[in-house]
Coordinates of C-alpha atoms in Angstrom, one line a residue:
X1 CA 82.9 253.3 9.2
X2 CA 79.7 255.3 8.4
X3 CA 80.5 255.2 4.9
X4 CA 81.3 251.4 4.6
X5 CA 78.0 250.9 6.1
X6 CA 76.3 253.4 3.5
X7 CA 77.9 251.4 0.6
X8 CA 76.4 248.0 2.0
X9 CA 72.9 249.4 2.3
X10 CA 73.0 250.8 -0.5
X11 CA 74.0 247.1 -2.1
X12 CA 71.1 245.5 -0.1
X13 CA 68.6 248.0 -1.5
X14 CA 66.1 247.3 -4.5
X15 CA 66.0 249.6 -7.4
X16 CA 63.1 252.6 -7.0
X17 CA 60.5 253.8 -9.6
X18 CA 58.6 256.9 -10.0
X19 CA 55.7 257.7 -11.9
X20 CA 53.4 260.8 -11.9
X21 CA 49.8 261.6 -13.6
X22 CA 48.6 265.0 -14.3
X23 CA 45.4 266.3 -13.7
X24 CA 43.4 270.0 -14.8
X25 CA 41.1 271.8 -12.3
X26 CA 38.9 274.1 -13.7
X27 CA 37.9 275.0 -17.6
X28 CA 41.0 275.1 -20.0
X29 CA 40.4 278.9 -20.4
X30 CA 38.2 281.5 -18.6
X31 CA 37.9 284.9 -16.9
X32 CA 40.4 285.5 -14.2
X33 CA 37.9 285.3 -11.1
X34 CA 37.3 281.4 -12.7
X35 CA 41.0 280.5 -13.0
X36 CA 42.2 282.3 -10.0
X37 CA 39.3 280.3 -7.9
X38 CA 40.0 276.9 -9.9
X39 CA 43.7 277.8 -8.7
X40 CA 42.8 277.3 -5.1
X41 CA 40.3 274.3 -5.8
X42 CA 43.5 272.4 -6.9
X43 CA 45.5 273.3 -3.8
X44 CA 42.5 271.4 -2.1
X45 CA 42.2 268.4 -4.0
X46 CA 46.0 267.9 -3.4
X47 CA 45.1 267.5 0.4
X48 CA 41.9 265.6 -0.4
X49 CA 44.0 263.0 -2.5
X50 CA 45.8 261.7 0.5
X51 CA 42.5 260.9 2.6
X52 CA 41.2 257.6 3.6
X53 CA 38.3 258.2 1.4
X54 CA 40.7 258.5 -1.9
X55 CA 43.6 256.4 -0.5
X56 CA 40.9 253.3 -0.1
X57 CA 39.2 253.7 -3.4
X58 CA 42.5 253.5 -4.9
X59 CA 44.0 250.6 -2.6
X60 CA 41.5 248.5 -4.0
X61 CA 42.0 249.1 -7.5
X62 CA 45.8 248.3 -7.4
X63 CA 45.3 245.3 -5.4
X64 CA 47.4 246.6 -2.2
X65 CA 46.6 247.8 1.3
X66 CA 45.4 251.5 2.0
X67 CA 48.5 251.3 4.3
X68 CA 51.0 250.2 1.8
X69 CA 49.7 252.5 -1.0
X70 CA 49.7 255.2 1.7
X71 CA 53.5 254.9 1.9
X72 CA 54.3 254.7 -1.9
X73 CA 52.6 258.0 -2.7
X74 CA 55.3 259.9 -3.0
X75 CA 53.6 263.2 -3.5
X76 CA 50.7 265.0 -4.4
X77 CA 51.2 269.2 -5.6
X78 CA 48.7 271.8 -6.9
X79 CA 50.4 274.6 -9.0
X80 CA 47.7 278.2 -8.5
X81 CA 49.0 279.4 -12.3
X82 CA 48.8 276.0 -14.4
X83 CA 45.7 274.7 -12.3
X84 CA 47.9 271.4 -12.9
X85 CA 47.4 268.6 -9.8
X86 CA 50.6 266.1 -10.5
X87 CA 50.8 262.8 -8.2
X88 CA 54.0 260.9 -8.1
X89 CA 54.3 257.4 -6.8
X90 CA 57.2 255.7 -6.1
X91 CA 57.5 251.4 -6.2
X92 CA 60.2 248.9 -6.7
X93 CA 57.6 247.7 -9.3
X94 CA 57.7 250.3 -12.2
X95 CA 54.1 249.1 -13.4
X96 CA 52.7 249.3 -10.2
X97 CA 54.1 253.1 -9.4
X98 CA 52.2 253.3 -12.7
X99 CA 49.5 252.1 -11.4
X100 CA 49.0 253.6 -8.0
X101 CA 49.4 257.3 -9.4
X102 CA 46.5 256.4 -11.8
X103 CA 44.2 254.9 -9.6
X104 CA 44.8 257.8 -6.9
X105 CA 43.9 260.0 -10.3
X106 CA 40.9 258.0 -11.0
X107 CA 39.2 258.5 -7.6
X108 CA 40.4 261.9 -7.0
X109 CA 38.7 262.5 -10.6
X110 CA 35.7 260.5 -9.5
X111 CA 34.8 262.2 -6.1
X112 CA 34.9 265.7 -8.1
X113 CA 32.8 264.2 -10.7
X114 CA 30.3 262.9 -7.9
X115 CA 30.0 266.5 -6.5
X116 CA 29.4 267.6 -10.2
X117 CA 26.1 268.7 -9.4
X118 CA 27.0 271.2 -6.2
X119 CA 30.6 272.0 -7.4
X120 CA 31.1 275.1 -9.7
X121 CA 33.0 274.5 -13.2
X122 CA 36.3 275.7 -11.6
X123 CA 35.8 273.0 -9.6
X124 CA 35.8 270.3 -11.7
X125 CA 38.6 268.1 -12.7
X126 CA 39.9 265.8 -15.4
X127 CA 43.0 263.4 -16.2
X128 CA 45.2 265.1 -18.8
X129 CA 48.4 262.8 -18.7
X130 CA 48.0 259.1 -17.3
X131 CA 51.2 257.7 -15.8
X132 CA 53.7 254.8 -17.6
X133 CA 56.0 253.2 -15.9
X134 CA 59.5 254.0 -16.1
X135 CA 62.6 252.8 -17.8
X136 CA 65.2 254.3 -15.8
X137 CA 65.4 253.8 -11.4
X138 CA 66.0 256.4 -9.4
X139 CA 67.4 254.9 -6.8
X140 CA 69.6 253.9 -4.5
X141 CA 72.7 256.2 -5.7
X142 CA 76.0 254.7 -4.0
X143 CA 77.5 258.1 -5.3
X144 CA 74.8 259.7 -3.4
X145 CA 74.1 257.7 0.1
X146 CA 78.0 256.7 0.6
X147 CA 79.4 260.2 1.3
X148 CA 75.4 261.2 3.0
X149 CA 76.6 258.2 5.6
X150 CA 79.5 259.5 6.3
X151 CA 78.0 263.1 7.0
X152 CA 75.7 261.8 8.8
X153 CA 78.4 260.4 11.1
X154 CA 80.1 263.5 11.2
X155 CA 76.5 264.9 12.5
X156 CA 75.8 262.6 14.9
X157 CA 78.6 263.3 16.6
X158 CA 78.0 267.1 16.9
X159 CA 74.1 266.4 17.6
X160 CA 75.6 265.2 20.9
X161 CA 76.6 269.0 21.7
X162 CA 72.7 270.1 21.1
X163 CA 71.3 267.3 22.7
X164 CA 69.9 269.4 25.7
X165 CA 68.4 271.8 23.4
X166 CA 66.5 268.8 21.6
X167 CA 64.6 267.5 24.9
X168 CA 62.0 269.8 25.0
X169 CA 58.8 269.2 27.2
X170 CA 56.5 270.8 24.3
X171 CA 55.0 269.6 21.1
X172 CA 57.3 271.3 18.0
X173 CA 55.8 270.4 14.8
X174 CA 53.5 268.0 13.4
X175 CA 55.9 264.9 13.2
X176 CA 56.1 264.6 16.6
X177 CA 52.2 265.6 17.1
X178 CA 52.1 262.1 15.0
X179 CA 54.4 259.9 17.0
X180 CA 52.6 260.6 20.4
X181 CA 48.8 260.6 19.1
X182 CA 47.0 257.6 19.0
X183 CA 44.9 259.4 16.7
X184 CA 44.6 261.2 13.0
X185 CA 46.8 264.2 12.9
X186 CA 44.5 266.3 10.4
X187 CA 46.9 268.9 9.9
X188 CA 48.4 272.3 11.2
X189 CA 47.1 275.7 10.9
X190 CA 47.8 279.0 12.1
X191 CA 45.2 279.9 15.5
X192 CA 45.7 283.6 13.5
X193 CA 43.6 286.3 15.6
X194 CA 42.8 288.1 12.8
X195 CA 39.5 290.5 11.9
X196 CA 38.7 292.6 8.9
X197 CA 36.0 295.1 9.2
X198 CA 33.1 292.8 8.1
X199 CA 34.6 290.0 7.7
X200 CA 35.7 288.0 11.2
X201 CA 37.0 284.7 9.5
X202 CA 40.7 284.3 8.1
X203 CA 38.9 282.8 5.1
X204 CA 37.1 286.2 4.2
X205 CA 39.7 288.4 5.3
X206 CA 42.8 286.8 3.8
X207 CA 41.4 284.5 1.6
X208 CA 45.3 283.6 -0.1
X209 CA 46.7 283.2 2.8
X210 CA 48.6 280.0 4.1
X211 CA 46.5 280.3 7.2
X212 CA 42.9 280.3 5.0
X213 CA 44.4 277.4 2.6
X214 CA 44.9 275.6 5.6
X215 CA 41.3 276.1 7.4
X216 CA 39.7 275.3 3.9
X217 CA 41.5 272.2 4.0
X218 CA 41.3 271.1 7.6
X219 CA 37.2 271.5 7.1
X220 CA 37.8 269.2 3.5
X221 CA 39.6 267.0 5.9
X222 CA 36.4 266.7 9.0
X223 CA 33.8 266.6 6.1
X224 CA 34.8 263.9 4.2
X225 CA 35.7 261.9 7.8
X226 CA 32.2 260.5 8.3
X227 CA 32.5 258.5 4.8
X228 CA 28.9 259.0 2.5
X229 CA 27.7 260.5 5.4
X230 CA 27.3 264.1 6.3
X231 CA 29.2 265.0 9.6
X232 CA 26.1 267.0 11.5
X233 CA 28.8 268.3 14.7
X234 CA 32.1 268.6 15.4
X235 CA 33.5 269.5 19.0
X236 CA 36.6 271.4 19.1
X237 CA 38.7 271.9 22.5
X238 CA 42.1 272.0 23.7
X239 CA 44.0 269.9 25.3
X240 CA 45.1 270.2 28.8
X241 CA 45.8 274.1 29.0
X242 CA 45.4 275.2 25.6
X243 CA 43.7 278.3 25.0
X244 CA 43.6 277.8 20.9
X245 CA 40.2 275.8 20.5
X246 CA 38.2 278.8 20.1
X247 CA 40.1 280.7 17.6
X248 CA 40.5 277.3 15.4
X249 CA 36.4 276.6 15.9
X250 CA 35.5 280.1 14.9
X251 CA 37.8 280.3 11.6
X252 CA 36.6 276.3 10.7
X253 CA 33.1 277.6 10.9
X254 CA 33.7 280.2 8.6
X255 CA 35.5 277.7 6.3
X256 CA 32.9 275.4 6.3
X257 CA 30.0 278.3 5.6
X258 CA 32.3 279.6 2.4
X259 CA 31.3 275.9 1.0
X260 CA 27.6 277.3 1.2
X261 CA 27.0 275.0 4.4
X262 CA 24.9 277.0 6.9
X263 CA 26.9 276.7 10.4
X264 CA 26.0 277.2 13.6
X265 CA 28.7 278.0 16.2
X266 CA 27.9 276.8 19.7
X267 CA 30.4 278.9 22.4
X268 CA 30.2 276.5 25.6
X269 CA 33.2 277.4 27.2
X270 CA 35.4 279.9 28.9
X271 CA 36.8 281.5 26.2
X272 CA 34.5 284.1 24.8
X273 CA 33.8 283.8 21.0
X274 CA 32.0 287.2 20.9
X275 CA 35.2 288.8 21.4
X276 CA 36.5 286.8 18.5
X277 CA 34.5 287.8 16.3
X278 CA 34.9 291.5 17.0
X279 CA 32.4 292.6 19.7
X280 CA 31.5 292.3 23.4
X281 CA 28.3 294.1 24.3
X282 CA 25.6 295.7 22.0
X283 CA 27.0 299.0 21.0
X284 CA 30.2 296.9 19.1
X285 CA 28.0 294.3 17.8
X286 CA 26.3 296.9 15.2
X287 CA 29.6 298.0 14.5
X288 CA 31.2 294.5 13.8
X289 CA 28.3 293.6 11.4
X290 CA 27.0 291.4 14.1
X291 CA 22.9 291.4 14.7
X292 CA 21.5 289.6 18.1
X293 CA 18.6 287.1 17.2
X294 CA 16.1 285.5 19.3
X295 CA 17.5 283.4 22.4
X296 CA 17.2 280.1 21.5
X297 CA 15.3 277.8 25.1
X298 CA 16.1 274.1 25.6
X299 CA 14.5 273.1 28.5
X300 CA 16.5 274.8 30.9
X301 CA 19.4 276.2 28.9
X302 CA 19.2 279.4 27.2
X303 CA 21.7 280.4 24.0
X304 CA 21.7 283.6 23.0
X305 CA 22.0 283.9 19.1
X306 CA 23.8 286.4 16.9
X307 CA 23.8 286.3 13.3
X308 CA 26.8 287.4 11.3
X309 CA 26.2 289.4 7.9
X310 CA 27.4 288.6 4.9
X311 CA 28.2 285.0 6.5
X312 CA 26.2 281.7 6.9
X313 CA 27.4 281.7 10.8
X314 CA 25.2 282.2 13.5
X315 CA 27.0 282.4 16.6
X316 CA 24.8 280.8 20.0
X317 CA 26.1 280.9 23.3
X318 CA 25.4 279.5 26.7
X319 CA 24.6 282.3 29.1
X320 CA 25.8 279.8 31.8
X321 CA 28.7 277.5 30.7
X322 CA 29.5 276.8 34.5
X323 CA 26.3 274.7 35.5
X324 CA 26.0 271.0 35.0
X325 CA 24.8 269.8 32.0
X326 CA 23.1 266.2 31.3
X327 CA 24.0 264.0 28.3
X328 CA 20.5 263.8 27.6
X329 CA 19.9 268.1 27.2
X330 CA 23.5 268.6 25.1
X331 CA 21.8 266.0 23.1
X332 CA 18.7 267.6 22.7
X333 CA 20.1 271.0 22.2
X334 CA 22.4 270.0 19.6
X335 CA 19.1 268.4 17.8
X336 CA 17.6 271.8 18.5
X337 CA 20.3 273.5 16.8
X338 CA 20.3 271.0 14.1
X339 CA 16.8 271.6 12.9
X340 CA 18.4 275.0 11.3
X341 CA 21.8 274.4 10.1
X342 CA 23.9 271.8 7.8
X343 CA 26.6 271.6 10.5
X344 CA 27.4 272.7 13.8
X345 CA 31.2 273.7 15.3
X346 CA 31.3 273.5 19.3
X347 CA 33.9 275.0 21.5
X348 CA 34.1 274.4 24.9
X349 CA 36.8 275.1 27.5
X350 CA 39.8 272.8 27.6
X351 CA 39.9 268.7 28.3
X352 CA 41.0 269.3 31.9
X353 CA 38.9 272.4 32.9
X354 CA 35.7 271.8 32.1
X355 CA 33.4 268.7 32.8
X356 CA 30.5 269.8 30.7
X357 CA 33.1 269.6 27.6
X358 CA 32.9 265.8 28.2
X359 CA 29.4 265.9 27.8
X360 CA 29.7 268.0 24.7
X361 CA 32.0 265.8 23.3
X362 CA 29.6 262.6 23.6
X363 CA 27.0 264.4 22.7
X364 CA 28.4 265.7 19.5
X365 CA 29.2 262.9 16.3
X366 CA 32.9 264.2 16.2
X367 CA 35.7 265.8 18.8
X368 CA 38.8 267.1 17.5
X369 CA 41.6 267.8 20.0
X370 CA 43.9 271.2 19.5
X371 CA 47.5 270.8 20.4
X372 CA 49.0 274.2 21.0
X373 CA 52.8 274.6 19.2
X374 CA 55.4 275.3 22.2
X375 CA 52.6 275.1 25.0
X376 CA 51.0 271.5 24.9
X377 CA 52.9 269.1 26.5
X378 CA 53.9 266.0 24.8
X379 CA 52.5 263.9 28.0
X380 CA 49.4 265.5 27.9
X381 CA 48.1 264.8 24.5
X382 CA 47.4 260.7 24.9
X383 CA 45.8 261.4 28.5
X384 CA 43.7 264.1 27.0
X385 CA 42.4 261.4 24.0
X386 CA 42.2 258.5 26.4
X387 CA 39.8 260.6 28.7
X388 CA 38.0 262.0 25.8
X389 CA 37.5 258.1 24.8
X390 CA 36.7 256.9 28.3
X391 CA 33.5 259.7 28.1
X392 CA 32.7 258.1 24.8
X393 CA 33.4 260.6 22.3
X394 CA 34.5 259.9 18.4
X395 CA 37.5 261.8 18.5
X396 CA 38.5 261.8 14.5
X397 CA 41.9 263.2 15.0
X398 CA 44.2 266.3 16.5
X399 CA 45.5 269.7 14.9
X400 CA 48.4 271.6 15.5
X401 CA 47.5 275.3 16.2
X402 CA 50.1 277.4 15.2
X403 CA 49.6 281.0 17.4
X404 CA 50.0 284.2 15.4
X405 CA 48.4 287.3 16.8
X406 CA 47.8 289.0 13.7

C-alpha cells in the first residue's frame, strides 16, 4: 500500500530544477594568513546569504515573495580551501532556479561590495560562474520514492515501539526550537565554557572552531537585524530556568569586538560574568589580563568597569542587581554606556527570575531569548516571548545553546 501510494505522488508531482552560481571570497592568490582568513569570510557569507536582508533584495529582483524564494533556495556552502561560495536553487521553472541563484549572488556580492570601504581584501567577493538553467530535472524519481514509501511504511510501524522515547518534555534541536517559537530562530551554538590564558572568548581562543564559526555568525545574524541601521543593544537572557544567557552574551561580545566594534558588556543578573571571563576578586584579575577601571555612576546605580587586554570588551557590572530599577534609569544608563561604545551586550538573570530583566529588555533596542538543549521546556519558550512582548521588548529571535564545559 505504501508503495502504490509513493507511485501516485510521484505521478502527481512536477518536474524539479536545480541551478547553482559560484562566487570567490578573497584575492585569487595571496599569503596564507589572507587565504586562510578569506576561508572563514566565506563560511560567513554563506549564513549571511539566507538573511532577510539578502533574501529580500533578491525576492524583488526575481519577481517572487521573500517567503517563496526562501523555500526554493536549496542551499548555500563555503568551501575554507577553494574560498568558493556555491548557491543552488531548486524551481519547477528551470529559468527561474536560474534566476533566484543569481539574484541571491548579486546581493550577497552587493552587500560585500557596500562594506568595501571597512572590509579587508580577504573579504571581498565576486561572481565567478553565473547560473543557467538546466536541461535535465532532477526530480521526482519513481525508482527512487516508490521503494522510499514503502520503507517508510516499514518504519512507521517500528516508530510505534520508540514512541515513548520520542515524547520528551525538552527542546532537542533547532527544528523543533522552530515549530514552537513565534519568533526568528537565529541559530545554535555551543554555550562552550572555555578560557585561554589571555584570551576569555571562544573566538580568540579557538578561533576554527565550530563553536567560534558559530558566534561569528550568530553576531552577522543580530547586526544585520536592524536593516541600514546599526543595532546600539542587544539583551540576552534565558528562558524560564536556563542558566546559558551569560556564557552566550560574553562569547557574542567578543564576536562582535573581533569585527573592530568596541563592546561594552553590561552583567545585570545573577550569574556572575567575572567568573567567566577568568577572575573573581583582584588578585585573579591581574592574572586573567583583566584591569578594573573607574566605576561608572548613573544616578543612583553604580557599574563597576573592567577592561579586558588585548580585547575591545569592557565588562560593567551592577554592584546591586537585586534592587528595583525604573525604565527611565536602564534607559539612561544604557545612553550612558552608549556614549563609549559601538554596541552593547546585556545579560540579565532568566525571564522568570528577575523583574529588572523586563526592564532591561525594554530598555534595550533588541532581546534575544536562549533556549537551553535538554533543559528548556518546550511549554516554556512561547510564555517566555509572550511576556517579553507584553513588557514591550523587540525580541528579534531565539538561539539554541548547546552546553559543553570545555
Amino acid at each position: 500500500m505504501a508503495a502504490l501510494m509513493g507511485f501516485l505522488v510521484e505521478d502527481r508531482l512536477p518536474p524539479a530544477y536545480e541551478s547553482e552560481a559560484s562566487l570567490l571570497v578573497g584575492p585569487v592568490s595571496g599569503d596564507r594568513e589572507v587565504l586562510e582568513a578569506a576561508g572563514q569570510q566565506a563560511r560567513t557569507y554563506a549564513g549571511i546569504a539566507r538573511t532577510a536582508t539578502i533574501v529580500t533584495g533578491a525576492a524583488e529582483l526575481v519577481g517572487i515573495s521573500p517567503q517563496s524564494l526562501r523555500s526554493k533556495l536549496e542551499d548555500v556552502t563555503a568551501s575554507n580551501i577553494t574560498r568558493l561560495l556555491t548557491i543552488r536553487a531548486r524551481d519547477s521553472d528551470p529559468d527561474r532556479a536560474a534566476a533566484i541563484a543569481n539574484a541571491v549572488a548579486a546581493q550577497l556580492s552587493a552587500f560585500a561590495t557596500e562594506a568595501a570601504g571597512l572590509t579587508p581584501r580577504e573579504g571581498r567577493m565576486r561572481v565567478v560562474e553565473r547560473a543557467t538553467p538546466s536541461t535535465n530535472d532532477i526530480g521526482p524519481s519513481a525508482g527512487l520514492i516508490v521503494p522510499l514509501a514503502a520503507l517508510a511504511g516499514v518504519l512507521g510501524a517500528l516508530g510505534l515501539a520508540v514512541l515513548v522515547d520520542a515524547l520528551s518534555t525538552t527542546v532537542k534541536n533547532e527544528q523543533e526550537l522552530a515549530r514552537l517559537a513565534p519568533v526568528a530562530v537565529l541559530g545554535s551554538v555551543d554555550g562552550t565554557r572555555l578560557r585561554a590564558l589571555g584570551r576569555p572568548f571562544v573566538v580568540e581562543a579557538d578561533p576554527d572552531s565550530e563553536a567560534a564559526t558559530g558566534y561569528r555568525l550568530l553576531a552577522a545574524k543580530i547586526e544585520l537585524s536592524n536593516g541600514n541601521r546599526p543595532l546600539r543593544s542587544v539583551l540576552v537572557l534565558d528562558a524560564h530556568g536556563g542558566q546559558s544567557g551569560g556564557r552566550l552574551a560574553t562569547n557574542l561580545a567578543g564576536a562582535l569586538a573581533e569585527g573592530g566594534a568596541r563592546v561594552s558588556l553590561i552583567d545585570s543578573g545573577e550569574k556572575d560574568v567575572r567568573e567567566l571571563l577568568g577572575f573573581s576578586d583582584e588578585a585573579a584579575a591581574s592574572e586573567s589580563g583583566v584591569t578594573r577601571g573607574r566605576p561608572l555612576k548613573v544616578g543612583r546605580v553604580m557599574l563597576d568597569r573592567f577592561r579586558v587586554q588585548g580585547s575591545k570588551v569592557t565588562l560593567l557590572q551592577l554592584r546591586s542587581a537585586s534592587e528595583p530599577l525604573e525604565l527611565e534609569r536602564a534607559t539612561e544608563v544604557l545612553e550612558r554606556v552608549g556614549a563609549d561604545a559601538d554596541v552593547i551586550v546585556l545579560t540579565t538573570a532568566a525571564v522568570d527570575r528577575s523583574p529588572n530583566g523586563l526592564v532591561w529588555s525594554r530598555a534595550a533596542e533588541a532581546t534575544v531569548l536562549v533556549t537551553q538543549r535538554d533543559h528548556t521546556k518546550r511549554e516554556q519558550i512561547p510564555a517566555a516571548v509572550e511576556t517579553l512582548q507584553l513588557a514591550g521588548a523587540n525580541v528579534i529571535g531565539t538561539v539554541l545553546c548547546r552546553d559543553r564545559i570545555l
